[in-house]
mmCIF file of C-alpha atoms in Angstrom:
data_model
loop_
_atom_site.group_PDB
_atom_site.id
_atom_site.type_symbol
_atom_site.label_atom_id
_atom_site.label_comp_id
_atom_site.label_asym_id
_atom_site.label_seq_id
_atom_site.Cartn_x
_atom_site.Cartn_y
_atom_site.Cartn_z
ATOM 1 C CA UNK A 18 0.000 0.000 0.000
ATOM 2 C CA UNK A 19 1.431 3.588 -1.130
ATOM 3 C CA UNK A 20 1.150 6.817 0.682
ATOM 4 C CA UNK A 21 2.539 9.683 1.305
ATOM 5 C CA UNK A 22 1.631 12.587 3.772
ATOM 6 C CA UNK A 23 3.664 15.985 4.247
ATOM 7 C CA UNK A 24 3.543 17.958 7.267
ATOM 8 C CA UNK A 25 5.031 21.917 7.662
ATOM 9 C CA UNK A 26 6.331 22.263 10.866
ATOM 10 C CA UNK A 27 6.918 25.889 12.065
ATOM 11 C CA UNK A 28 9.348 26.319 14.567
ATOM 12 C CA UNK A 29 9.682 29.705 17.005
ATOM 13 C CA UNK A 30 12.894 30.939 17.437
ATOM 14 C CA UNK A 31 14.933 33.661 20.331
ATOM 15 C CA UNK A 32 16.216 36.655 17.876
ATOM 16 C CA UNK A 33 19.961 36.891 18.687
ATOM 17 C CA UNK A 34 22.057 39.904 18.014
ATOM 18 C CA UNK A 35 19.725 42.496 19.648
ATOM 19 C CA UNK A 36 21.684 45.664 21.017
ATOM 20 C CA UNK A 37 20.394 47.631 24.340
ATOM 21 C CA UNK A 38 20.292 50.516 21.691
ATOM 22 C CA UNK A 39 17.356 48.652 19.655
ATOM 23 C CA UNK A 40 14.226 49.297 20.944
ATOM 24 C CA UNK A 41 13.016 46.018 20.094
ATOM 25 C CA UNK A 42 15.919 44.462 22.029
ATOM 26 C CA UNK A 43 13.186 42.362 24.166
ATOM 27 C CA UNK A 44 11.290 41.608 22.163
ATOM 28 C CA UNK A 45 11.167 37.574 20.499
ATOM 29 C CA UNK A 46 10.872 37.661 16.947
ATOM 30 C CA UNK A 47 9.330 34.280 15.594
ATOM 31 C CA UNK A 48 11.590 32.883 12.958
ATOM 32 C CA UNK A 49 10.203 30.220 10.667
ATOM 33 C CA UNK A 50 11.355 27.130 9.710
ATOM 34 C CA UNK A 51 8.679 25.339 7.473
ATOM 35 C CA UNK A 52 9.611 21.505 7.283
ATOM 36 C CA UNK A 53 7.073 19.022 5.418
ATOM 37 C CA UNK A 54 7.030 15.656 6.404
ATOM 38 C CA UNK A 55 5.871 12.866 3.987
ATOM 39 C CA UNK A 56 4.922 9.028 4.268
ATOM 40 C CA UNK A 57 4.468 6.748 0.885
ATOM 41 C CA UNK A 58 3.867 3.602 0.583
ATOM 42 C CA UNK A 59 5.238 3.776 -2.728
ATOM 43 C CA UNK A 60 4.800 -0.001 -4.011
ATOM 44 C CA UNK A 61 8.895 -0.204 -4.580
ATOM 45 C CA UNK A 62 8.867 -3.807 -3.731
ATOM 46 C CA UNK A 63 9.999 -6.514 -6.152
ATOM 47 C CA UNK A 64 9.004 -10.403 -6.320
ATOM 48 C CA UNK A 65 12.952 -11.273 -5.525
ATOM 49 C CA UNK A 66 16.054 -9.879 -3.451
ATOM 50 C CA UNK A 67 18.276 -7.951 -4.731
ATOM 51 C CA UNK A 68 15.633 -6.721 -7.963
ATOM 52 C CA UNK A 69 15.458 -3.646 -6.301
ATOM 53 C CA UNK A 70 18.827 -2.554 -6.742
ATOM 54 C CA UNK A 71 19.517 -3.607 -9.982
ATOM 55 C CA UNK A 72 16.390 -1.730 -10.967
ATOM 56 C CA UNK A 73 17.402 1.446 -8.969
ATOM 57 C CA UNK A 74 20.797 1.254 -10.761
ATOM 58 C CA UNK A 75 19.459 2.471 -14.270
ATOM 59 C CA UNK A 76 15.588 4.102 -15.337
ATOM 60 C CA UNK A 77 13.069 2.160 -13.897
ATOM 61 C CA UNK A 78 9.840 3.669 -15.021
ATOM 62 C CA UNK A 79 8.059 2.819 -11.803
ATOM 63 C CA UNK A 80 10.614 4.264 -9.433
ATOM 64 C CA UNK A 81 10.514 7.600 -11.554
ATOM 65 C CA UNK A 82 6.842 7.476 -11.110
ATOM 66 C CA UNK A 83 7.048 7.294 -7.798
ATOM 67 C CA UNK A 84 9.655 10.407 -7.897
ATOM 68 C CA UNK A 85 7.589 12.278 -9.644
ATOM 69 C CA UNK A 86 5.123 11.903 -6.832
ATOM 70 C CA UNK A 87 7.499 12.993 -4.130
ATOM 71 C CA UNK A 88 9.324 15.775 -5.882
ATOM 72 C CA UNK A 89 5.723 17.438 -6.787
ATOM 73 C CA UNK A 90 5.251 17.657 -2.758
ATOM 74 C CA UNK A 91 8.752 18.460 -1.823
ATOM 75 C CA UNK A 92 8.697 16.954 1.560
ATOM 76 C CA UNK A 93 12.154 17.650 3.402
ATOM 77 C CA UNK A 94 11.683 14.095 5.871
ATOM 78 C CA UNK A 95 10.381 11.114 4.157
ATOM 79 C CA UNK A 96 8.955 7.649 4.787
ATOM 80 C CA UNK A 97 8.299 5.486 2.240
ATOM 81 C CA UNK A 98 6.765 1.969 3.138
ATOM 82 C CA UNK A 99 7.415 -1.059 0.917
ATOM 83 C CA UNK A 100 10.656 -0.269 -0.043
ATOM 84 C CA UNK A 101 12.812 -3.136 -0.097
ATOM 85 C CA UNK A 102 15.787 -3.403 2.831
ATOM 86 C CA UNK A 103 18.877 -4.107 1.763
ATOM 87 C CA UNK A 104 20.875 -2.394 3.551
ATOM 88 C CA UNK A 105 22.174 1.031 2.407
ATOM 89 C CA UNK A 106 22.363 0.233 -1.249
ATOM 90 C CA UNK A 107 18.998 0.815 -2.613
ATOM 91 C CA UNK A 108 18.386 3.623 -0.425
ATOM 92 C CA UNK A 109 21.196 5.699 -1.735
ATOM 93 C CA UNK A 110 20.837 4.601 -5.340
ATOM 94 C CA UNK A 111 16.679 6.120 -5.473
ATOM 95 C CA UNK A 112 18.673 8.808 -3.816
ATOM 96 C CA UNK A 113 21.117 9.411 -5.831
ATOM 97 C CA UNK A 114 19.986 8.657 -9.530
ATOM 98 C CA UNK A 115 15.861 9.762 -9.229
ATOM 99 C CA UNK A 116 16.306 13.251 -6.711
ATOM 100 C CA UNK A 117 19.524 14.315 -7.385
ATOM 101 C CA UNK A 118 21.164 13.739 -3.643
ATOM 102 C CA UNK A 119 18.461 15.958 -1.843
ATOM 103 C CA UNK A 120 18.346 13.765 1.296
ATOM 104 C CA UNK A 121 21.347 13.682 3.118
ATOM 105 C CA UNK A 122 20.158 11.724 5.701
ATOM 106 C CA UNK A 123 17.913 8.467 5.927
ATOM 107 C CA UNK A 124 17.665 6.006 8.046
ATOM 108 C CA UNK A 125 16.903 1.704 7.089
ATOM 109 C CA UNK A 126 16.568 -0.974 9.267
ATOM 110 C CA UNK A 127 15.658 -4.987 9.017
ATOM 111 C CA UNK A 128 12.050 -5.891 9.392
ATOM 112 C CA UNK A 129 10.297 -9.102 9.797
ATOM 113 C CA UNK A 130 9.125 -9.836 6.123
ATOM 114 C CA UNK A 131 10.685 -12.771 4.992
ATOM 115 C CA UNK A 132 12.648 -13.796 7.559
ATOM 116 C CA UNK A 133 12.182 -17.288 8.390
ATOM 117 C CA UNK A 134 10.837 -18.392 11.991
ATOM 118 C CA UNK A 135 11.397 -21.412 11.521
ATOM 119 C CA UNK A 136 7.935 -22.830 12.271
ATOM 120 C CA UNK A 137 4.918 -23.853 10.379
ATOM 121 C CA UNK A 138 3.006 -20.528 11.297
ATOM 122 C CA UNK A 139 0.252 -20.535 8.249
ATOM 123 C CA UNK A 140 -0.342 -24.100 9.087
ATOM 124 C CA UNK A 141 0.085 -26.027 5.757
ATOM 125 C CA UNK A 142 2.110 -28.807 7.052
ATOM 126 C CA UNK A 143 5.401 -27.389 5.534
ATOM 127 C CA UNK A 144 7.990 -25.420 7.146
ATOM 128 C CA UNK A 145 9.619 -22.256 4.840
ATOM 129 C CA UNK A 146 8.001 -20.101 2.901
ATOM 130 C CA UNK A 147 6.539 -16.347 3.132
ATOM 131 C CA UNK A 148 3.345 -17.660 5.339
ATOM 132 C CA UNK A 149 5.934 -19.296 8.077
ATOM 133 C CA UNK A 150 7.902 -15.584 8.010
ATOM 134 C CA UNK A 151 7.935 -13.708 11.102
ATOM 135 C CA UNK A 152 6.310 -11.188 8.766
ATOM 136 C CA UNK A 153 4.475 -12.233 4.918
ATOM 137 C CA UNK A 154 7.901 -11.954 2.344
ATOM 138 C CA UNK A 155 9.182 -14.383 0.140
ATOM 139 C CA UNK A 156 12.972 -12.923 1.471
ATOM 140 C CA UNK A 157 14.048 -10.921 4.316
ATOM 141 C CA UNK A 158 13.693 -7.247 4.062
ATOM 142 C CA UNK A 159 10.655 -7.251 1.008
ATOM 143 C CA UNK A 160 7.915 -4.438 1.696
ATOM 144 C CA UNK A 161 10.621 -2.495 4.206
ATOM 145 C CA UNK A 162 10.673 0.947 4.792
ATOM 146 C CA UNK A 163 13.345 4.018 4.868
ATOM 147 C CA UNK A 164 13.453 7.560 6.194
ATOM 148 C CA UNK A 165 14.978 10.249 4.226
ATOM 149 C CA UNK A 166 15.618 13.640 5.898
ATOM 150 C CA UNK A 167 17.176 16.988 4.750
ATOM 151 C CA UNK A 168 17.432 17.326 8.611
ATOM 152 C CA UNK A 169 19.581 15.526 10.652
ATOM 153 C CA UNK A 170 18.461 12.188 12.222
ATOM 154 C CA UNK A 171 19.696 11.635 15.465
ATOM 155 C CA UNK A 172 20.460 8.208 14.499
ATOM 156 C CA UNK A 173 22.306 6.890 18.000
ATOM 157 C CA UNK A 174 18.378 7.333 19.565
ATOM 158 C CA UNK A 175 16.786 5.830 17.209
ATOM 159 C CA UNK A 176 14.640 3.073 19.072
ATOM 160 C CA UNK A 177 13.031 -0.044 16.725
ATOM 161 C CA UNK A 178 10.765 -2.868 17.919
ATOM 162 C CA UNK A 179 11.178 -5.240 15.188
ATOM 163 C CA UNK A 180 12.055 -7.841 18.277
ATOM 164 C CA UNK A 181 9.013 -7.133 20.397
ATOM 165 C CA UNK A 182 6.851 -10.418 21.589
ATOM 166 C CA UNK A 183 3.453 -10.290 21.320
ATOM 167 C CA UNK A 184 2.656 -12.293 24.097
ATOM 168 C CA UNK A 185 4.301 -9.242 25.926
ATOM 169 C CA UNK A 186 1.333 -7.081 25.097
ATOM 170 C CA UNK A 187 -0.696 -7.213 28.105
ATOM 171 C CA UNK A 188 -4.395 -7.921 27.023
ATOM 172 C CA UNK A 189 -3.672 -8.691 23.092
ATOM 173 C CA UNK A 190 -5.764 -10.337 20.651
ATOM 174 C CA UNK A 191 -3.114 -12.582 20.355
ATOM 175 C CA UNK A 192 -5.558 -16.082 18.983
ATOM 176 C CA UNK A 193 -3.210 -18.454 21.542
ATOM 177 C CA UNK A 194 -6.011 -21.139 20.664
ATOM 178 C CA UNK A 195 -4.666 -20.848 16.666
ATOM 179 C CA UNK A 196 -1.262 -20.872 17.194
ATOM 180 C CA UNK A 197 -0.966 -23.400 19.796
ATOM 181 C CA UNK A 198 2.277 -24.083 21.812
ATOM 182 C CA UNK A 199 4.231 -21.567 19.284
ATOM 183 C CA UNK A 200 2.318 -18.423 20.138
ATOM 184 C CA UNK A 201 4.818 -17.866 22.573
ATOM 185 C CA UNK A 202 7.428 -17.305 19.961
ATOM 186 C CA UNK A 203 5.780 -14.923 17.770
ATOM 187 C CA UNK A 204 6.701 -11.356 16.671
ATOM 188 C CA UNK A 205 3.974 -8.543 17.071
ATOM 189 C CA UNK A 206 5.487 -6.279 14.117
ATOM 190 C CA UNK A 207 4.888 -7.401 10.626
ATOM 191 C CA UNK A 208 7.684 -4.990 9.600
ATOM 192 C CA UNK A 209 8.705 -2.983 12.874
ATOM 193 C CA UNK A 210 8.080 0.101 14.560
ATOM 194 C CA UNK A 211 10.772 2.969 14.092
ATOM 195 C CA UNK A 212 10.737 6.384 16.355
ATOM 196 C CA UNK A 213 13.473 8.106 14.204
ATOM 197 C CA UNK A 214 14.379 11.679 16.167
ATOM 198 C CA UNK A 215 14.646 14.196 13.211
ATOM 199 C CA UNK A 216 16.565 17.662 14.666
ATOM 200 C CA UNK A 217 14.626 20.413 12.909
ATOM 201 C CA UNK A 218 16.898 23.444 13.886
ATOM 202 C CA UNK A 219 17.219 22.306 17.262
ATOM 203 C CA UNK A 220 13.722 21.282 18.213
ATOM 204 C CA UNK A 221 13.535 16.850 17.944
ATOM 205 C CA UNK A 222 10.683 15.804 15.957
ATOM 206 C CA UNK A 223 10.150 12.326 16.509
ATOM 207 C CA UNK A 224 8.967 10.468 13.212
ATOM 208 C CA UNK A 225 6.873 7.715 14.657
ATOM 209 C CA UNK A 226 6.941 4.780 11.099
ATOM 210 C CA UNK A 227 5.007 1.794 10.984
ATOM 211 C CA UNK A 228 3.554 -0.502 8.414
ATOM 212 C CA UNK A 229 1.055 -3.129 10.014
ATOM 213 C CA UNK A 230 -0.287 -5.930 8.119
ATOM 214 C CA UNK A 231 -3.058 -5.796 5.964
ATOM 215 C CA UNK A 232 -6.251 -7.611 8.336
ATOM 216 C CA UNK A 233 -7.035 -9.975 5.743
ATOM 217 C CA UNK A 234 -5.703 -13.025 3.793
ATOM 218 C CA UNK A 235 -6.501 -15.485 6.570
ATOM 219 C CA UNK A 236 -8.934 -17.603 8.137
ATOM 220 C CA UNK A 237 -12.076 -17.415 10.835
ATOM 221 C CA UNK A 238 -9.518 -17.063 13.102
ATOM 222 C CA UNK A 239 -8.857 -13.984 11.598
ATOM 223 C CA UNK A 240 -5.457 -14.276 12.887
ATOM 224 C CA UNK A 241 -4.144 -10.801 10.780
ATOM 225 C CA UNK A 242 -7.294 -8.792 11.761
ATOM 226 C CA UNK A 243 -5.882 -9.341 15.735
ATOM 227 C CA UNK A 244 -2.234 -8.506 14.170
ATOM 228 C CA UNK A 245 -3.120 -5.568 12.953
ATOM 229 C CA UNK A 246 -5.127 -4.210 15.682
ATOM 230 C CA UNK A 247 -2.526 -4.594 18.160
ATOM 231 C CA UNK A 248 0.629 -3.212 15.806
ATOM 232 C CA UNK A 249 -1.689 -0.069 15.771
ATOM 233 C CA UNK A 250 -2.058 -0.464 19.499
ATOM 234 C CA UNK A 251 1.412 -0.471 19.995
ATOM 235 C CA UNK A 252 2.141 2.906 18.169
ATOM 236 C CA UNK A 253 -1.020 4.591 20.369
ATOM 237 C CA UNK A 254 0.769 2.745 23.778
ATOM 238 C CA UNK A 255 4.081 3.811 22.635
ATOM 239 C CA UNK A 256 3.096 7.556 22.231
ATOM 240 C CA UNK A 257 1.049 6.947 25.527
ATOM 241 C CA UNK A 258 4.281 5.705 27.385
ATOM 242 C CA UNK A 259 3.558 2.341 28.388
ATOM 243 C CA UNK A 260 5.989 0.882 30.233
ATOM 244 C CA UNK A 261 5.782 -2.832 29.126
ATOM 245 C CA UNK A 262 6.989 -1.829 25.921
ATOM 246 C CA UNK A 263 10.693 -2.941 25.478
ATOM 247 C CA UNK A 264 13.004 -1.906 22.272
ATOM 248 C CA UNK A 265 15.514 -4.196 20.601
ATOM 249 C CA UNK A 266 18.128 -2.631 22.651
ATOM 250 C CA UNK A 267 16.376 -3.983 25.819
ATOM 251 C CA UNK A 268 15.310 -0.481 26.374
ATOM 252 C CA UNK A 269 11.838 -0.510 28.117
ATOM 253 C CA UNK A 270 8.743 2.451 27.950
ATOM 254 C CA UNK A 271 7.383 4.250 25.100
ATOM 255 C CA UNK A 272 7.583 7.913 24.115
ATOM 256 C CA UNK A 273 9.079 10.508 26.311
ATOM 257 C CA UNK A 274 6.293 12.572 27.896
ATOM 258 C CA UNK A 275 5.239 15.959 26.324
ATOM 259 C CA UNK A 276 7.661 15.292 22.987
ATOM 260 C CA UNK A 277 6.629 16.662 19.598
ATOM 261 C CA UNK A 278 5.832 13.342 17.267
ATOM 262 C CA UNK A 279 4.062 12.952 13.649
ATOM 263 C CA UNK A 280 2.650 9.220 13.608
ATOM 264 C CA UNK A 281 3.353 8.430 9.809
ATOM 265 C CA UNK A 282 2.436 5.062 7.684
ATOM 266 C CA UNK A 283 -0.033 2.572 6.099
ATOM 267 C CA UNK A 284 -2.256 1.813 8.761
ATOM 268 C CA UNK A 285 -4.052 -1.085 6.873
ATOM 269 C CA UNK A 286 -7.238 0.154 9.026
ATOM 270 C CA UNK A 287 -9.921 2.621 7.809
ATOM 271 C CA UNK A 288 -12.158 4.105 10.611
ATOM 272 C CA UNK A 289 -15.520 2.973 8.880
ATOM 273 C CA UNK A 290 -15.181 0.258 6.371
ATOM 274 C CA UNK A 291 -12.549 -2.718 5.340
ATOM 275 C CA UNK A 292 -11.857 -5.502 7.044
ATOM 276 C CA UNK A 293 -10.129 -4.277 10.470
ATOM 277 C CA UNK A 294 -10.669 -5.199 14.028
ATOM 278 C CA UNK A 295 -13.446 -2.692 14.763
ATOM 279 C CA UNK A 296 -11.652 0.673 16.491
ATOM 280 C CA UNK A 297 -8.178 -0.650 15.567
ATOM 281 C CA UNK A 298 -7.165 2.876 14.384
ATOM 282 C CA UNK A 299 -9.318 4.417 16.801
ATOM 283 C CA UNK A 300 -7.060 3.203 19.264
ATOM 284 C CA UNK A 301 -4.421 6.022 18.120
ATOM 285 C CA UNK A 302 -7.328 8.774 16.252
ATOM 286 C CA UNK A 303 -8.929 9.344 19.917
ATOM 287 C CA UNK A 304 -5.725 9.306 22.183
ATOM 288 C CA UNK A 305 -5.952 12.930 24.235
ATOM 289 C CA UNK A 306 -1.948 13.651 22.637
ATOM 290 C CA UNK A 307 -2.817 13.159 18.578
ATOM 291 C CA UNK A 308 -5.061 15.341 16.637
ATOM 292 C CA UNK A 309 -6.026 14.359 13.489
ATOM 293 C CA UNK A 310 -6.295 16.880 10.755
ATOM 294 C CA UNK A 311 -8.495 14.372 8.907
ATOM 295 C CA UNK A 312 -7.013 15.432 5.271
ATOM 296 C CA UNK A 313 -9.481 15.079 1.885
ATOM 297 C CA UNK A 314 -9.514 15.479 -1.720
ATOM 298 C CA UNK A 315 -12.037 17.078 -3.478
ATOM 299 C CA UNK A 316 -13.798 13.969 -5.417
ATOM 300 C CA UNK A 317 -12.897 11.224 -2.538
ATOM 301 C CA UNK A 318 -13.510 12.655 0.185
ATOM 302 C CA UNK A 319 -11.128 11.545 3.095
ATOM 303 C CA UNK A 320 -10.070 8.022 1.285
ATOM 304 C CA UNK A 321 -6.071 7.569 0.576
ATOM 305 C CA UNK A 322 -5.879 4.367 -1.016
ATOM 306 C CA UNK A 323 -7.487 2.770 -4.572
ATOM 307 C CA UNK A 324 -8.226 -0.770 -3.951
ATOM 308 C CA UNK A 325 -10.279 -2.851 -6.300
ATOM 309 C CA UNK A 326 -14.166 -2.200 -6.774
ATOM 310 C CA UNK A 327 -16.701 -2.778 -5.349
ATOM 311 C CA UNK A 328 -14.421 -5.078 -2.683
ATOM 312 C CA UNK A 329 -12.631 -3.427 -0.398
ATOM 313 C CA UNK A 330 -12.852 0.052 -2.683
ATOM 314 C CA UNK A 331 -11.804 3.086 -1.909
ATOM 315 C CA UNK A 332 -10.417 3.454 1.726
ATOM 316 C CA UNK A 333 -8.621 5.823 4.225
ATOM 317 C CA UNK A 334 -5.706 3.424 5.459
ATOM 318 C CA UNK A 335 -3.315 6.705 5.080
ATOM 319 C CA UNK A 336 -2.695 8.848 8.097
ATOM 320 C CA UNK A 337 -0.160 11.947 9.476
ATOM 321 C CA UNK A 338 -1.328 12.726 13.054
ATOM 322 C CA UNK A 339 0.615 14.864 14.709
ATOM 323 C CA UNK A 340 0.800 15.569 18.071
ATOM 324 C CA UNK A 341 -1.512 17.966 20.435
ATOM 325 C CA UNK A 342 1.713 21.042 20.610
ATOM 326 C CA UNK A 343 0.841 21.326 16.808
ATOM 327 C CA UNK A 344 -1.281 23.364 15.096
ATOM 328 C CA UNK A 345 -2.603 22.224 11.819
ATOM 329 C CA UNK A 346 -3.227 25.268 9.175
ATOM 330 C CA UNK A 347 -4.064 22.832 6.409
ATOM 331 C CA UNK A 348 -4.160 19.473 5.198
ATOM 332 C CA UNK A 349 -5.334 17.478 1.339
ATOM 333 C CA UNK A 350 -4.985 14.244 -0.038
ATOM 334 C CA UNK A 351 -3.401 14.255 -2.887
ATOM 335 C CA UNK A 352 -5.478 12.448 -5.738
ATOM 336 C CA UNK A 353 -4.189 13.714 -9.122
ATOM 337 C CA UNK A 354 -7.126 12.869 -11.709
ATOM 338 C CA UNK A 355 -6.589 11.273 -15.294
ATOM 339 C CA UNK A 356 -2.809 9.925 -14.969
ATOM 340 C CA UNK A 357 -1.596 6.698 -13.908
ATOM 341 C CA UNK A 358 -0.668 6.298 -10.562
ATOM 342 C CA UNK A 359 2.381 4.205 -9.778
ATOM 343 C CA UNK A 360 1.415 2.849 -6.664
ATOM 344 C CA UNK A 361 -2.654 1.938 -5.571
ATOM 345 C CA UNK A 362 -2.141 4.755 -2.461
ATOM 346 C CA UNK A 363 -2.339 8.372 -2.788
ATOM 347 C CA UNK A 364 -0.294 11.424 -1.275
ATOM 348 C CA UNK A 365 -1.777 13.002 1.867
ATOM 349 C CA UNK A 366 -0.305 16.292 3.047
ATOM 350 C CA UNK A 367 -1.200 18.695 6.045
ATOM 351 C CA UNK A 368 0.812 21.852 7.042
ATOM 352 C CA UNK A 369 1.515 22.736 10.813
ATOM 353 C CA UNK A 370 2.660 25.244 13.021
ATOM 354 C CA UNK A 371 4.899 24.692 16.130
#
C-alpha cells in the first residue's frame, strides 16, 4: 500500500544579536522554519532480493513514477513503506539517480518480512516459505521501509521494535487457541516500529513509522485482523508511554512525555469500512496527545488508497497525526485525476505550526 503525507512544521525561534540601543531588544521575533514531512507507501517492492537494486541502478519507469510523486510535494523528511531493505544500497541509489542527492540523511533498518521463523506458522504442514515468516515476504527485508531527511536524524536514539513479543502485550488479541504451543514465539510487528528523532533546527521531531499488516488473507480465526489491531495499538501505547513496551536494545517504555511526534504510515485500518478489528485505528485517532487533521480530496472525500471495486474500494488506510503542541493550518490528499498512478495509495499532506 502507497502513501505519502507531508507535514510543515513551524518552529519559534529567540532573535539573537539584539543591542540595548534597539528598541526592540526584548522583544522575540518568531523565525520560521517550514519543514514538510511525507509518508508513501510507494509499491517499490519486487518479487525477488536484490531486484530492487539492480532496478534502482538504471531508469526504472516505476521508481521515476514514484519520484515524480514525491518531488511534486517536496517533503524535506520522508517515509516510504514497501521499499525493499537491503541495507544502504537501494536507499542511496533512489537517492542518488531519481532526486539528485536531496536527502542527506535516511535512516533503514531490518524488518520481519521474509525472515524465516522457523515454524509452520500458516499451518500447511510445511515449514519455509513467506506464510511461516515472522512477517508475509518471500525474502528478508521485502515491503521495508526508509526515512529520508534533509534534517539531521539523530540516528544513535533511534529506538526499533522489530524484536518485540506479542505475548508481551498485556491484554492482546493474540488467537493463543490458533497458534498453539508456538504463540509464545511470535513477533507482534509485521515490519517494525521505528521512532526516528529528526533535529529540525534544534527542536527533535520524533517520526513515529510503521507498516502493520493488511487484516485480511486469513482464516475465521482472523489471525491478521488481531495482528493488525494490536501493531496499531502499539504505536497509540508507545506515544502513551507504556511501560511494558521494550526496544531491541532492551530499552523498556514508550515515548518521552510531552515530545513533539508525527505518527506516519499505512495503517491497513480505515475508521468505517474494510476488514479491520473494529476501532483498531481508533485506538491512536482518539488518544488525548494526537489530533487528526483528517485530510481530503475534493472527489474522494477523506479516502487515501485505490483498492479494487466494489471489494474493499476506496479506503482511508493513510494517516499523518501529529501531536496535540501542533497546530494544523491545512491538510489534502493528494489524488491527481486522469494519470496513472504508480502505486494503488495516494499522497496526503497537512501543514503545521509549532
Amino acid at each position: 500500500m502507497s502513501r505519502l503525507v507531508a507535514v510543515t512544521v513551524t518552529l519559534a525561534v529567540m532573535a539573537s544579536g539584539c543591542s540595548s540601543s534597539d528598541p526592540d531588544a526584548d522583544r522575540r521575533e518568531a523565525v520560521t522554519t517550514p519543514v514538510r514531512v511525507a509518508t508513501f507507501n510507494a509499491s517499490l517492492n519486487r518479487p525477488v532480493a536484490g531486484q530492487l537494486v539492480t532496478d534502482l541502478q538504471g531508469e526504472d519507469a516505476q521508481a521515476r513514477a514514484v519520484a515524480d510523486v514525491i518531488s511534486a510535494n517536496s517533503p524535506d523528511v520522508l517515509l516510504v513503506n514497501e521499499f525493499d531493505y537491503s541495507g544502504d544500497d537501494a536507499v542511496r541509489l533512489f537517492n542518488d539517480n531519481y532526486f539528485d542527492g536531496q536527502y542527506p540523511h535516511s535512516f533503514t533498518a531490518p524488518v520481519n518480512t521474509g525472515v524465516d521463523s522457523g515454524l509452520d506458522l500458516d499451518k500447511d504442514g510445511q515449514l519455509g516459505g513467506p506464510g511461516d515468516a515472522w512477517g508475509f515476504g518471500q525474502f528478508p527485508g521485502q515491503y521495508g521501509m526508509v526515512v529520508y531527511s534533509k534534517f539531521p536524524i539523530a540516528t544513535d536514539s533511534v529506538r526499533t521494535f522489530q524484536n518485540f513479543l506479542w505475548k508481551d502485550m498485556p491484554d492482546s488479541l493474540l488467537p493463543r487457541d490458533y497458534y498453539g504451543e508456538v504463540f509464545d514465539a511470535l513477533r507482534l510487528s509485521s515490519k517494525s516500529h521505528w521512532d526516528v528523532p529528526i533535529d529540525v533546527n534544534g527542536k527533535t521531531l520524533h517520526v513515529l513509522a510503521s507498516h502493520p499488516t493488511p487484516p485480511s488473507f486469513d482464516g475465521p480465526e482472523d489471525r491478521n485482523g488481531k495482528r493488525n489491531h494490536d501493531e496499531i495499538r502499539l504505536s497509540a501505547d508507545y506515544i502513551s508511554g507504556a511501560d511494558y513496551l521494550y526496544d531491541d536494545n532492551g530499552v523498556r517504555g514508550g515515548l518521552e512525555d510531552g515530545a513533539s511526534f508525527v505518527m506516519l504510515g499505512d495503517q491497513n485500518s480505515d475508521p468505517v469500512d474494510g476488514d479491520s478489528v473494529a476501532g483498531a485505528i481508533a485506538q491512536v485517532l482518539d488518544l488525548p496527545r494526537v489530533q487528526d487533521p483528517a485530510p481530503a480530496s475534493a472527489e474522494h472525500g477523506t479516502d487515501t488508497a485505490d483498492f479494487a471495486d466494489p471489494t474493499p474500494g476506496d479506503l482511508r488506510v493513510d494517516y499523518v497525526l501529529p501531536s496535540d503542541d501542533l497546530t494544523v493550518i491545512d491538510s489534502q490528499v493528494y489524488w491527481p485525476s486522469g494519470t496513472e498512478h504508480p502505486s494503488d495509495h495516494r499522497l496526503v499532506w497537512v501543514d503545521l505550526e509549532i
